Amino acid sequence: MLIRKETAADYDAVYSVVKRAFENAEHSDGNEQDLVNALRKGNAFIPELSLVAESEGKIVGHIMFTKATVEEKIVLALAPLSVLPEYQQKGIGKSLIQEGHKIAKKLGYTHSIVLGSEKYYSKHGYMPAENFGIKAPFDVPSENFMVYIINKYDDEIHGTIRYAQEFGIN
Ligand SMILES: CC(C)(COP(=O)(O)OP(=O)(O)OC[C@H]1O[C@@H](n2cnc3c(N)ncnc32)[C@H](O)[C@@H]1OP(=O)(O)O)[C@@H](O)C(=O)NCCC(=O)NCCS
């Protein structure tokens, strides 16, 4: 299994991977695949941080980190993360997260924020964001809004996250 940067040739396959991954997901609005398409066209997109998992030439997973802000500071938002149902439970999600963190570290980002299962993301170093002064722009149990510290940072970071406009939240 290979984790690599997504290319334009992968877009259709990624669309269907995201759609199928979220079809039976606990939390889904059914539009995650369209969100990925919209994010790619926006200012928050970071090509190096849209990654695919490839197995025997087939795209089986995808992860995207986009730029968000807390006050004026840039942070990453991890969303969405998708693995084809028949490829789940094999560590592909974990590999996508870890590779994403590695690249993000090289690029100098300091924080990755995620909204998701505390059971899943805590295994990958995510901690409640409120402990780091970062608030969600919507009501959410504090354990589900999490941050991973990618690089040490000097500046204080306090405030409510502003997601890319494509998320339709702000
Ligand atoms: C979440 C997802 C990306 C995980 O991918 P994966 O490749 O199966 O994950 P991994 O193999 O790295 O890890 C599997 C572990 O995570 C756990 N896990 C998977 N999804 C979980 C969830 N929604 N809540 C809690 N734990 C979860 C599994 O039980 C398993 O735990 P174990 O190692 O103790 O057995 C995948 O299940 C998926 O695409 N789900 C649908 C879309 C979705 O919900 N995305 C996340 C939105 S934030």
PDB file of N, CA and C in Angstrom, residues 11-107:
ATOM      1  N   TYR A  11      -8.834  12.358  -9.360  1.00  0.00           N
ATOM      2  CA  TYR A  11     -10.010  13.059  -8.836  1.00  0.00           C
ATOM      3  C   TYR A  11     -11.295  12.210  -8.880  1.00  0.00           C
ATOM      4  N   ASP A  12     -11.531  11.510 -10.000  1.00  0.00           N
ATOM      5  CA  ASP A  12     -12.769  10.715 -10.109  1.00  0.00           C
ATOM      6  C   ASP A  12     -12.774   9.570  -9.107  1.00  0.00           C
ATOM      7  N   ALA A  13     -11.627   8.914  -8.998  1.00  0.00           N
ATOM      8  CA  ALA A  13     -11.533   7.781  -8.061  1.00  0.00           C
ATOM      9  C   ALA A  13     -11.713   8.280  -6.628  1.00  0.00           C
ATOM     10  N   VAL A  14     -11.128   9.421  -6.319  1.00  0.00           N
ATOM     11  CA  VAL A  14     -11.254   9.975  -4.963  1.00  0.00           C
ATOM     12  C   VAL A  14     -12.727  10.310  -4.678  1.00  0.00           C
ATOM     13  N   TYR A  15     -13.400  10.860  -5.680  1.00  0.00           N
ATOM     14  CA  TYR A  15     -14.817  11.203  -5.506  1.00  0.00           C
ATOM     15  C   TYR A  15     -15.604   9.970  -5.046  1.00  0.00           C
ATOM     16  N   SER A  16     -15.365   8.840  -5.729  1.00  0.00           N
ATOM     17  CA  SER A  16     -16.151   7.669  -5.366  1.00  0.00           C
ATOM     18  C   SER A  16     -15.676   7.029  -4.061  1.00  0.00           C
ATOM     19  N   VAL A  17     -14.396   7.144  -3.749  1.00  0.00           N
ATOM     20  CA  VAL A  17     -13.913   6.622  -2.456  1.00  0.00           C
ATOM     21  C   VAL A  17     -14.578   7.402  -1.313  1.00  0.00           C
ATOM     22  N   VAL A  18     -14.608   8.728  -1.429  1.00  0.00           N
ATOM     23  CA  VAL A  18     -15.187   9.554  -0.363  1.00  0.00           C
ATOM     24  C   VAL A  18     -16.692   9.249  -0.237  1.00  0.00           C
ATOM     25  N   LYS A  19     -17.354   9.164  -1.378  1.00  0.00           N
ATOM     26  CA  LYS A  19     -18.797   8.895  -1.374  1.00  0.00           C
ATOM     27  C   LYS A  19     -19.085   7.554  -0.695  1.00  0.00           C
ATOM     28  N   ARG A  20     -18.361   6.536  -1.087  1.00  0.00           N
ATOM     29  CA  ARG A  20     -18.613   5.193  -0.539  1.00  0.00           C
ATOM     30  C   ARG A  20     -18.226   5.102   0.932  1.00  0.00           C
ATOM     31  N   ALA A  21     -17.142   5.763   1.315  1.00  0.00           N
ATOM     32  CA  ALA A  21     -16.712   5.714   2.720  1.00  0.00           C
ATOM     33  C   ALA A  21     -17.788   6.307   3.626  1.00  0.00           C
ATOM     34  N   PHE A  22     -18.394   7.403   3.178  1.00  0.00           N
ATOM     35  CA  PHE A  22     -19.350   8.102   4.045  1.00  0.00           C
ATOM     36  C   PHE A  22     -20.781   7.594   3.915  1.00  0.00           C
ATOM     37  N   GLU A  23     -21.011   6.674   2.944  1.00  0.00           N
ATOM     38  CA  GLU A  23     -22.377   6.184   2.722  1.00  0.00           C
ATOM     39  C   GLU A  23     -22.998   5.634   4.007  1.00  0.00           C
ATOM     40  N   ASN A  24     -22.210   4.864   4.730  1.00  0.00           N
ATOM     41  CA  ASN A  24     -22.742   4.248   5.960  1.00  0.00           C
ATOM     42  C   ASN A  24     -22.085   4.805   7.215  1.00  0.00           C
ATOM     43  N   ALA A  25     -21.501   5.986   7.091  1.00  0.00           N
ATOM     44  CA  ALA A  25     -20.803   6.562   8.246  1.00  0.00           C
ATOM     45  C   ALA A  25     -21.819   7.089   9.256  1.00  0.00           C
ATOM     46  N   GLU A  26     -21.400   7.080  10.502  1.00  0.00           N
ATOM     47  CA  GLU A  26     -22.261   7.526  11.601  1.00  0.00           C
ATOM     48  C   GLU A  26     -22.636   9.002  11.435  1.00  0.00           C
ATOM     49  N   HIS A  27     -21.631   9.813  11.101  1.00  0.00           N
ATOM     50  CA  HIS A  27     -21.862  11.249  10.920  1.00  0.00           C
ATOM     51  C   HIS A  27     -21.537  11.606   9.482  1.00  0.00           C
ATOM     52  N   SER A  28     -22.555  11.973   8.720  1.00  0.00           N
ATOM     53  CA  SER A  28     -22.323  12.321   7.311  1.00  0.00           C
ATOM     54  C   SER A  28     -23.465  13.189   6.832  1.00  0.00           C
ATOM     55  N   ASP A  29     -23.147  14.167   5.984  1.00  0.00           N
ATOM     56  CA  ASP A  29     -24.241  14.921   5.363  1.00  0.00           C
ATOM     57  C   ASP A  29     -24.443  14.453   3.928  1.00  0.00           C
ATOM     58  N   GLY A  30     -23.696  13.449   3.516  1.00  0.00           N
ATOM     59  CA  GLY A  30     -23.846  12.887   2.174  1.00  0.00           C
ATOM     60  C   GLY A  30     -23.175  13.715   1.100  1.00  0.00           C
ATOM     61  N   ASN A  31     -22.518  14.797   1.498  1.00  0.00           N
ATOM     62  CA  ASN A  31     -21.916  15.707   0.500  1.00  0.00           C
ATOM     63  C   ASN A  31     -20.398  15.793   0.607  1.00  0.00           C
ATOM     64  N   GLU A  32     -19.806  14.893   1.357  1.00  0.00           N
ATOM     65  CA  GLU A  32     -18.354  14.990   1.591  1.00  0.00           C
ATOM     66  C   GLU A  32     -17.565  14.945   0.285  1.00  0.00           C
ATOM     67  N   GLN A  33     -18.034  14.162  -0.679  1.00  0.00           N
ATOM     68  CA  GLN A  33     -17.306  14.062  -1.957  1.00  0.00           C
ATOM     69  C   GLN A  33     -17.371  15.389  -2.730  1.00  0.00           C
ATOM     70  N   ASP A  34     -18.483  16.092  -2.604  1.00  0.00           N
ATOM     71  CA  ASP A  34     -18.596  17.401  -3.274  1.00  0.00           C
ATOM     72  C   ASP A  34     -17.778  18.464  -2.531  1.00  0.00           C
ATOM     73  N   LEU A  35     -17.698  18.302  -1.223  1.00  0.00           N
ATOM     74  CA  LEU A  35     -16.871  19.212  -0.427  1.00  0.00           C
ATOM     75  C   LEU A  35     -15.410  19.105  -0.877  1.00  0.00           C
ATOM     76  N   VAL A  36     -14.943  17.892  -1.092  1.00  0.00           N
ATOM     77  CA  VAL A  36     -13.556  17.701  -1.556  1.00  0.00           C
ATOM     78  C   VAL A  36     -13.351  18.430  -2.883  1.00  0.00           C
ATOM     79  N   ASN A  37     -14.266  18.270  -3.800  1.00  0.00           N
ATOM     80  CA  ASN A  37     -14.143  18.958  -5.094  1.00  0.00           C
ATOM     81  C   ASN A  37     -14.110  20.473  -4.925  1.00  0.00           C
ATOM     82  N   ALA A  38     -14.967  20.972  -4.053  1.00  0.00           N
ATOM     83  CA  ALA A  38     -15.035  22.426  -3.839  1.00  0.00           C
ATOM     84  C   ALA A  38     -13.758  22.923  -3.174  1.00  0.00           C
ATOM     85  N   LEU A  39     -13.280  22.185  -2.174  1.00  0.00           N
ATOM     86  CA  LEU A  39     -12.066  22.611  -1.464  1.00  0.00           C
ATOM     87  C   LEU A  39     -10.873  22.697  -2.400  1.00  0.00           C
ATOM     88  N   ARG A  40     -10.767  21.745  -3.325  1.00  0.00           N
ATOM     89  CA  ARG A  40      -9.632  21.769  -4.266  1.00  0.00           C
ATOM     90  C   ARG A  40      -9.555  23.053  -5.066  1.00  0.00           C
ATOM     91  N   LYS A  41     -10.713  23.660  -5.294  1.00  0.00           N
ATOM     92  CA  LYS A  41     -10.752  24.879  -6.127  1.00  0.00           C
ATOM     93  C   LYS A  41     -10.553  26.146  -5.317  1.00  0.00           C
ATOM     94  N   GLY A  42     -10.507  26.009  -3.982  1.00  0.00           N
ATOM     95  CA  GLY A  42     -10.471  27.209  -3.139  1.00  0.00           C
ATOM     96  C   GLY A  42      -9.086  27.589  -2.646  1.00  0.00           C
ATOM     97  N   ASN A  43      -9.031  28.712  -1.945  1.00  0.00           N
ATOM     98  CA  ASN A  43      -7.761  29.255  -1.423  1.00  0.00           C
ATOM     99  C   ASN A  43      -7.163  28.417  -0.305  1.00  0.00           C
ATOM    100  N   ALA A  44      -8.000  27.631   0.360  1.00  0.00           N
ATOM    101  CA  ALA A  44      -7.521  26.875   1.529  1.00  0.00           C
ATOM    102  C   ALA A  44      -6.828  25.570   1.134  1.00  0.00           C
ATOM    103  N   PHE A  45      -6.895  25.249  -0.153  1.00  0.00           N
ATOM    104  CA  PHE A  45      -6.362  23.963  -0.619  1.00  0.00           C
ATOM    105  C   PHE A  45      -4.833  23.937  -0.545  1.00  0.00           C
ATOM    106  N   ILE A  46      -4.312  22.805  -0.063  1.00  0.00           N
ATOM    107  CA  ILE A  46      -2.863  22.588  -0.009  1.00  0.00           C
ATOM    108  C   ILE A  46      -2.585  21.300  -0.784  1.00  0.00           C
ATOM    109  N   PRO A  47      -2.121  21.404  -2.030  1.00  0.00           N
ATOM    110  CA  PRO A  47      -1.975  20.195  -2.862  1.00  0.00           C
ATOM    111  C   PRO A  47      -1.142  19.104  -2.194  1.00  0.00           C
ATOM    112  N   GLU A  48      -0.095  19.497  -1.465  1.00  0.00           N
ATOM    113  CA  GLU A  48       0.786  18.508  -0.805  1.00  0.00           C
ATOM    114  C   GLU A  48       0.060  17.749   0.298  1.00  0.00           C
ATOM    115  N   LEU A  49      -1.081  18.281   0.732  1.00  0.00           N
ATOM    116  CA  LEU A  49      -1.794  17.651   1.844  1.00  0.00           C
ATOM    117  C   LEU A  49      -3.165  17.103   1.425  1.00  0.00           C
ATOM    118  N   SER A  50      -3.263  16.746   0.140  1.00  0.00           N
ATOM    119  CA  SER A  50      -4.386  15.934  -0.312  1.00  0.00           C
ATOM    120  C   SER A  50      -3.746  14.638  -0.776  1.00  0.00           C
ATOM    121  N   LEU A  51      -3.898  13.602   0.035  1.00  0.00           N
ATOM    122  CA  LEU A  51      -3.146  12.364  -0.171  1.00  0.00           C
ATOM    123  C   LEU A  51      -4.090  11.206  -0.486  1.00  0.00           C
ATOM    124  N   VAL A  52      -3.572  10.278  -1.266  1.00  0.00           N
ATOM    125  CA  VAL A  52      -4.349   9.058  -1.539  1.00  0.00           C
ATOM    126  C   VAL A  52      -3.588   7.838  -1.034  1.00  0.00           C
ATOM    127  N   ALA A  53      -4.373   6.806  -0.698  1.00  0.00           N
ATOM    128  CA  ALA A  53      -3.801   5.488  -0.407  1.00  0.00           C
ATOM    129  C   ALA A  53      -4.096   4.632  -1.634  1.00  0.00           C
ATOM    130  N   GLU A  54      -3.051   4.016  -2.171  1.00  0.00           N
ATOM    131  CA  GLU A  54      -3.202   3.216  -3.391  1.00  0.00           C
ATOM    132  C   GLU A  54      -2.804   1.773  -3.086  1.00  0.00           C
ATOM    133  N   SER A  55      -3.671   0.853  -3.468  1.00  0.00           N
ATOM    134  CA  SER A  55      -3.366  -0.562  -3.277  1.00  0.00           C
ATOM    135  C   SER A  55      -3.526  -1.261  -4.619  1.00  0.00           C
ATOM    136  N   GLU A  56      -2.499  -1.883  -5.104  1.00  0.00           N
ATOM    137  CA  GLU A  56      -2.507  -2.567  -6.417  1.00  0.00           C
ATOM    138  C   GLU A  56      -3.109  -1.686  -7.505  1.00  0.00           C
ATOM    139  N   GLY A  57      -2.672  -0.442  -7.517  1.00  0.00           N
ATOM    140  CA  GLY A  57      -3.090   0.482  -8.576  1.00  0.00           C
ATOM    141  C   GLY A  57      -4.461   1.099  -8.365  1.00  0.00           C
ATOM    142  N   LYS A  58      -5.123   0.747  -7.263  1.00  0.00           N
ATOM    143  CA  LYS A  58      -6.482   1.246  -7.020  1.00  0.00           C
ATOM    144  C   LYS A  58      -6.477   2.227  -5.839  1.00  0.00           C
ATOM    145  N   ILE A  59      -7.214   3.329  -5.993  1.00  0.00           N
ATOM    146  CA  ILE A  59      -7.312   4.296  -4.892  1.00  0.00           C
ATOM    147  C   ILE A  59      -8.313   3.747  -3.863  1.00  0.00           C
ATOM    148  N   VAL A  60      -7.843   3.559  -2.629  1.00  0.00           N
ATOM    149  CA  VAL A  60      -8.692   2.952  -1.600  1.00  0.00           C
ATOM    150  C   VAL A  60      -8.913   3.886  -0.404  1.00  0.00           C
ATOM    151  N   GLY A  61      -8.182   4.990  -0.375  1.00  0.00           N
ATOM    152  CA  GLY A  61      -8.355   5.932   0.729  1.00  0.00           C
ATOM    153  C   GLY A  61      -7.893   7.325   0.338  1.00  0.00           C
ATOM    154  N   HIS A  62      -8.351   8.302   1.125  1.00  0.00           N
ATOM    155  CA  HIS A  62      -8.013   9.703   0.829  1.00  0.00           C
ATOM    156  C   HIS A  62      -8.059  10.517   2.118  1.00  0.00           C
ATOM    157  N   ILE A  63      -7.168  11.484   2.210  1.00  0.00           N
ATOM    158  CA  ILE A  63      -7.207  12.429   3.336  1.00  0.00           C
ATOM    159  C   ILE A  63      -6.911  13.823   2.814  1.00  0.00           C
ATOM    160  N   MET A  64      -7.542  14.805   3.431  1.00  0.00           N
ATOM    161  CA  MET A  64      -7.309  16.191   3.027  1.00  0.00           C
ATOM    162  C   MET A  64      -7.163  17.067   4.265  1.00  0.00           C
ATOM    163  N   PHE A  65      -6.130  17.893   4.247  1.00  0.00           N
ATOM    164  CA  PHE A  65      -5.950  18.928   5.267  1.00  0.00           C
ATOM    165  C   PHE A  65      -6.030  20.259   4.526  1.00  0.00           C
ATOM    166  N   THR A  66      -6.863  21.164   5.005  1.00  0.00           N
ATOM    167  CA  THR A  66      -6.951  22.482   4.369  1.00  0.00           C
ATOM    168  C   THR A  66      -6.615  23.571   5.386  1.00  0.00           C
ATOM    169  N   LYS A  67      -6.348  24.756   4.854  1.00  0.00           N
ATOM    170  CA  LYS A  67      -5.996  25.866   5.738  1.00  0.00           C
ATOM    171  C   LYS A  67      -7.243  26.434   6.413  1.00  0.00           C
ATOM    172  N   ALA A  68      -7.093  26.671   7.708  1.00  0.00           N
ATOM    173  CA  ALA A  68      -8.141  27.356   8.458  1.00  0.00           C
ATOM    174  C   ALA A  68      -7.410  28.414   9.279  1.00  0.00           C
ATOM    175  N   THR A  69      -8.170  29.256   9.980  1.00  0.00           N
ATOM    176  CA  THR A  69      -7.491  30.259  10.816  1.00  0.00           C
ATOM    177  C   THR A  69      -8.088  30.298  12.219  1.00  0.00           C
ATOM    178  N   VAL A  70      -7.224  30.631  13.170  1.00  0.00           N
ATOM    179  CA  VAL A  70      -7.662  30.943  14.534  1.00  0.00           C
ATOM    180  C   VAL A  70      -7.120  32.345  14.765  1.00  0.00           C
ATOM    181  N   GLU A  71      -8.064  33.303  14.893  1.00  0.00           N
ATOM    182  CA  GLU A  71      -7.668  34.720  14.806  1.00  0.00           C
ATOM    183  C   GLU A  71      -6.888  34.882  13.494  1.00  0.00           C
ATOM    184  N   GLU A  72      -5.657  35.376  13.527  1.00  0.00           N
ATOM    185  CA  GLU A  72      -4.936  35.529  12.240  1.00  0.00           C
ATOM    186  C   GLU A  72      -4.015  34.341  11.927  1.00  0.00           C
ATOM    187  N   LYS A  73      -3.945  33.402  12.848  1.00  0.00           N
ATOM    188  CA  LYS A  73      -2.970  32.320  12.709  1.00  0.00           C
ATOM    189  C   LYS A  73      -3.505  31.181  11.840  1.00  0.00           C
ATOM    190  N   ILE A  74      -2.642  30.669  10.993  1.00  0.00           N
ATOM    191  CA  ILE A  74      -3.074  29.567  10.117  1.00  0.00           C
ATOM    192  C   ILE A  74      -2.887  28.226  10.813  1.00  0.00           C
ATOM    193  N   VAL A  75      -3.944  27.435  10.774  1.00  0.00           N
ATOM    194  CA  VAL A  75      -3.888  26.066  11.291  1.00  0.00           C
ATOM    195  C   VAL A  75      -4.406  25.154  10.176  1.00  0.00           C
ATOM    196  N   LEU A  76      -4.292  23.852  10.393  1.00  0.00           N
ATOM    197  CA  LEU A  76      -4.837  22.914   9.415  1.00  0.00           C
ATOM    198  C   LEU A  76      -6.145  22.337   9.937  1.00  0.00           C
ATOM    199  N   ALA A  77      -7.062  22.091   9.019  1.00  0.00           N
ATOM    200  CA  ALA A  77      -8.279  21.360   9.357  1.00  0.00           C
ATOM    201  C   ALA A  77      -8.207  20.017   8.631  1.00  0.00           C
ATOM    202  N   LEU A  78      -8.269  18.937   9.393  1.00  0.00           N
ATOM    203  CA  LEU A  78      -8.262  17.603   8.781  1.00  0.00           C
ATOM    204  C   LEU A  78      -9.706  17.241   8.450  1.00  0.00           C
ATOM    205  N   ALA A  79     -10.018  17.151   7.166  1.00  0.00           N
ATOM    206  CA  ALA A  79     -11.369  16.756   6.745  1.00  0.00           C
ATOM    207  C   ALA A  79     -11.446  16.770   5.225  1.00  0.00           C
ATOM    208  N   PRO A  80     -12.078  15.789   4.641  1.00  0.00           N
ATOM    209  CA  PRO A  80     -12.496  14.550   5.281  1.00  0.00           C
ATOM    210  C   PRO A  80     -11.414  13.476   5.196  1.00  0.00           C
ATOM    211  N   LEU A  81     -11.623  12.404   5.942  1.00  0.00           N
ATOM    212  CA  LEU A  81     -10.752  11.218   5.889  1.00  0.00           C
ATOM    213  C   LEU A  81     -11.645  10.057   5.465  1.00  0.00           C
ATOM    214  N   SER A  82     -11.233   9.355   4.438  1.00  0.00           N
ATOM    215  CA  SER A  82     -12.101   8.324   3.856  1.00  0.00           C
ATOM    216  C   SER A  82     -11.315   7.080   3.481  1.00  0.00           C
ATOM    217  N   VAL A  83     -11.862   5.933   3.850  1.00  0.00           N
ATOM    218  CA  VAL A  83     -11.281   4.661   3.418  1.00  0.00           C
ATOM    219  C   VAL A  83     -12.444   3.803   2.891  1.00  0.00           C
ATOM    220  N   LEU A  84     -12.266   3.179   1.743  1.00  0.00           N
ATOM    221  CA  LEU A  84     -13.325   2.325   1.183  1.00  0.00           C
ATOM    222  C   LEU A  84     -13.728   1.273   2.214  1.00  0.00           C
ATOM    223  N   PRO A  85     -15.042   1.017   2.372  1.00  0.00           N
ATOM    224  CA  PRO A  85     -15.492   0.084   3.417  1.00  0.00           C
ATOM    225  C   PRO A  85     -14.730  -1.243   3.428  1.00  0.00           C
ATOM    226  N   GLU A  86     -14.500  -1.814   2.254  1.00  0.00           N
ATOM    227  CA  GLU A  86     -13.852  -3.146   2.225  1.00  0.00           C
ATOM    228  C   GLU A  86     -12.352  -3.094   2.535  1.00  0.00           C
ATOM    229  N   TYR A  87     -11.822  -1.880   2.670  1.00  0.00           N
ATOM    230  CA  TYR A  87     -10.404  -1.733   3.018  1.00  0.00           C
ATOM    231  C   TYR A  87     -10.210  -1.171   4.427  1.00  0.00           C
ATOM    232  N   GLN A  88     -11.299  -1.005   5.157  1.00  0.00           N
ATOM    233  CA  GLN A  88     -11.179  -0.447   6.514  1.00  0.00           C
ATOM    234  C   GLN A  88     -10.613  -1.485   7.488  1.00  0.00           C
ATOM    235  N   GLN A  89     -10.154  -1.018   8.618  1.00  0.00           N
ATOM    236  CA  GLN A  89      -9.598  -1.867   9.692  1.00  0.00           C
ATOM    237  C   GLN A  89      -8.256  -2.495   9.322  1.00  0.00           C
ATOM    238  N   LYS A  90      -7.582  -1.902   8.356  1.00  0.00           N
ATOM    239  CA  LYS A  90      -6.280  -2.449   7.953  1.00  0.00           C
ATOM    240  C   LYS A  90      -5.160  -1.443   8.200  1.00  0.00           C
ATOM    241  N   GLY A  91      -5.473  -0.368   8.881  1.00  0.00           N
ATOM    242  CA  GLY A  91      -4.437   0.619   9.183  1.00  0.00           C
ATOM    243  C   GLY A  91      -4.254   1.676   8.094  1.00  0.00           C
ATOM    244  N   ILE A  92      -5.137   1.710   7.111  1.00  0.00           N
ATOM    245  CA  ILE A  92      -4.976   2.684   6.016  1.00  0.00           C
ATOM    246  C   ILE A  92      -5.272   4.108   6.519  1.00  0.00           C
ATOM    247  N   GLY A  93      -6.321   4.237   7.327  1.00  0.00           N
ATOM    248  CA  GLY A  93      -6.624   5.550   7.903  1.00  0.00           C
ATOM    249  C   GLY A  93      -5.444   6.068   8.714  1.00  0.00           C
ATOM    250  N   LYS A  94      -4.896   5.184   9.504  1.00  0.00           N
ATOM    251  CA  LYS A  94      -3.742   5.541  10.335  1.00  0.00           C
ATOM    252  C   LYS A  94      -2.559   5.998   9.471  1.00  0.00           C
ATOM    253  N   SER A  95      -2.280   5.257   8.407  1.00  0.00           N
ATOM    254  CA  SER A  95      -1.156   5.620   7.527  1.00  0.00           C
ATOM    255  C   SER A  95      -1.387   6.976   6.861  1.00  0.00           C
ATOM    256  N   LEU A  96      -2.618   7.236   6.454  1.00  0.00           N
ATOM    257  CA  LEU A  96      -2.928   8.529   5.823  1.00  0.00           C
ATOM    258  C   LEU A  96      -2.717   9.673   6.816  1.00  0.00           C
ATOM    259  N   ILE A  97      -3.167   9.474   8.045  1.00  0.00           N
ATOM    260  CA  ILE A  97      -3.004  10.526   9.072  1.00  0.00           C
ATOM    261  C   ILE A  97      -1.515  10.752   9.343  1.00  0.00           C
ATOM    262  N   GLN A  98      -0.793   9.660   9.527  1.00  0.00           N
ATOM    263  CA  GLN A  98       0.636   9.798   9.881  1.00  0.00           C
ATOM    264  C   GLN A  98       1.436  10.455   8.764  1.00  0.00           C
ATOM    265  N   GLU A  99       1.174  10.062   7.534  1.00  0.00           N
ATOM    266  CA  GLU A  99       1.896  10.668   6.410  1.00  0.00           C
ATOM    267  C   GLU A  99       1.521  12.153   6.293  1.00  0.00           C
ATOM    268  N   GLY A 100       0.243  12.453   6.501  1.00  0.00           N
ATOM    269  CA  GLY A 100      -0.196  13.848   6.474  1.00  0.00           C
ATOM    270  C   GLY A 100       0.540  14.675   7.518  1.00  0.00           C
ATOM    271  N   HIS A 101       0.639  14.132   8.717  1.00  0.00           N
ATOM    272  CA  HIS A 101       1.344  14.855   9.795  1.00  0.00           C
ATOM    273  C   HIS A 101       2.813  15.081   9.433  1.00  0.00           C
ATOM    274  N   LYS A 102       3.420  14.069   8.818  1.00  0.00           N
ATOM    275  CA  LYS A 102       4.849  14.166   8.457  1.00  0.00           C
ATOM    276  C   LYS A 102       5.074  15.304   7.445  1.00  0.00           C
ATOM    277  N   ILE A 103       4.209  15.344   6.448  1.00  0.00           N
ATOM    278  CA  ILE A 103       4.333  16.388   5.417  1.00  0.00           C
ATOM    279  C   ILE A 103       4.027  17.761   6.031  1.00  0.00           C
ATOM    280  N   ALA A 104       2.980  17.809   6.846  1.00  0.00           N
ATOM    281  CA  ALA A 104       2.595  19.079   7.480  1.00  0.00           C
ATOM    282  C   ALA A 104       3.737  19.614   8.344  1.00  0.00           C
ATOM    283  N   LYS A 105       4.441  18.711   8.983  1.00  0.00           N
ATOM    284  CA  LYS A 105       5.570  19.119   9.832  1.00  0.00           C
ATOM    285  C   LYS A 105       6.655  19.753   8.966  1.00  0.00           C
ATOM    286  N   LYS A 106       6.949  19.106   7.849  1.00  0.00           N
ATOM    287  CA  LYS A 106       7.966  19.658   6.934  1.00  0.00           C
ATOM    288  C   LYS A 106       7.549  21.016   6.403  1.00  0.00           C
ATOM    289  N   LEU A 107       6.262  21.177   6.174  1.00  0.00           N
ATOM    290  CA  LEU A 107       5.771  22.447   5.630  1.00  0.00           C
ATOM    291  C   LEU A 107       5.684  23.532   6.710  1.00  0.00           C
TER     292      LEU A 107
END
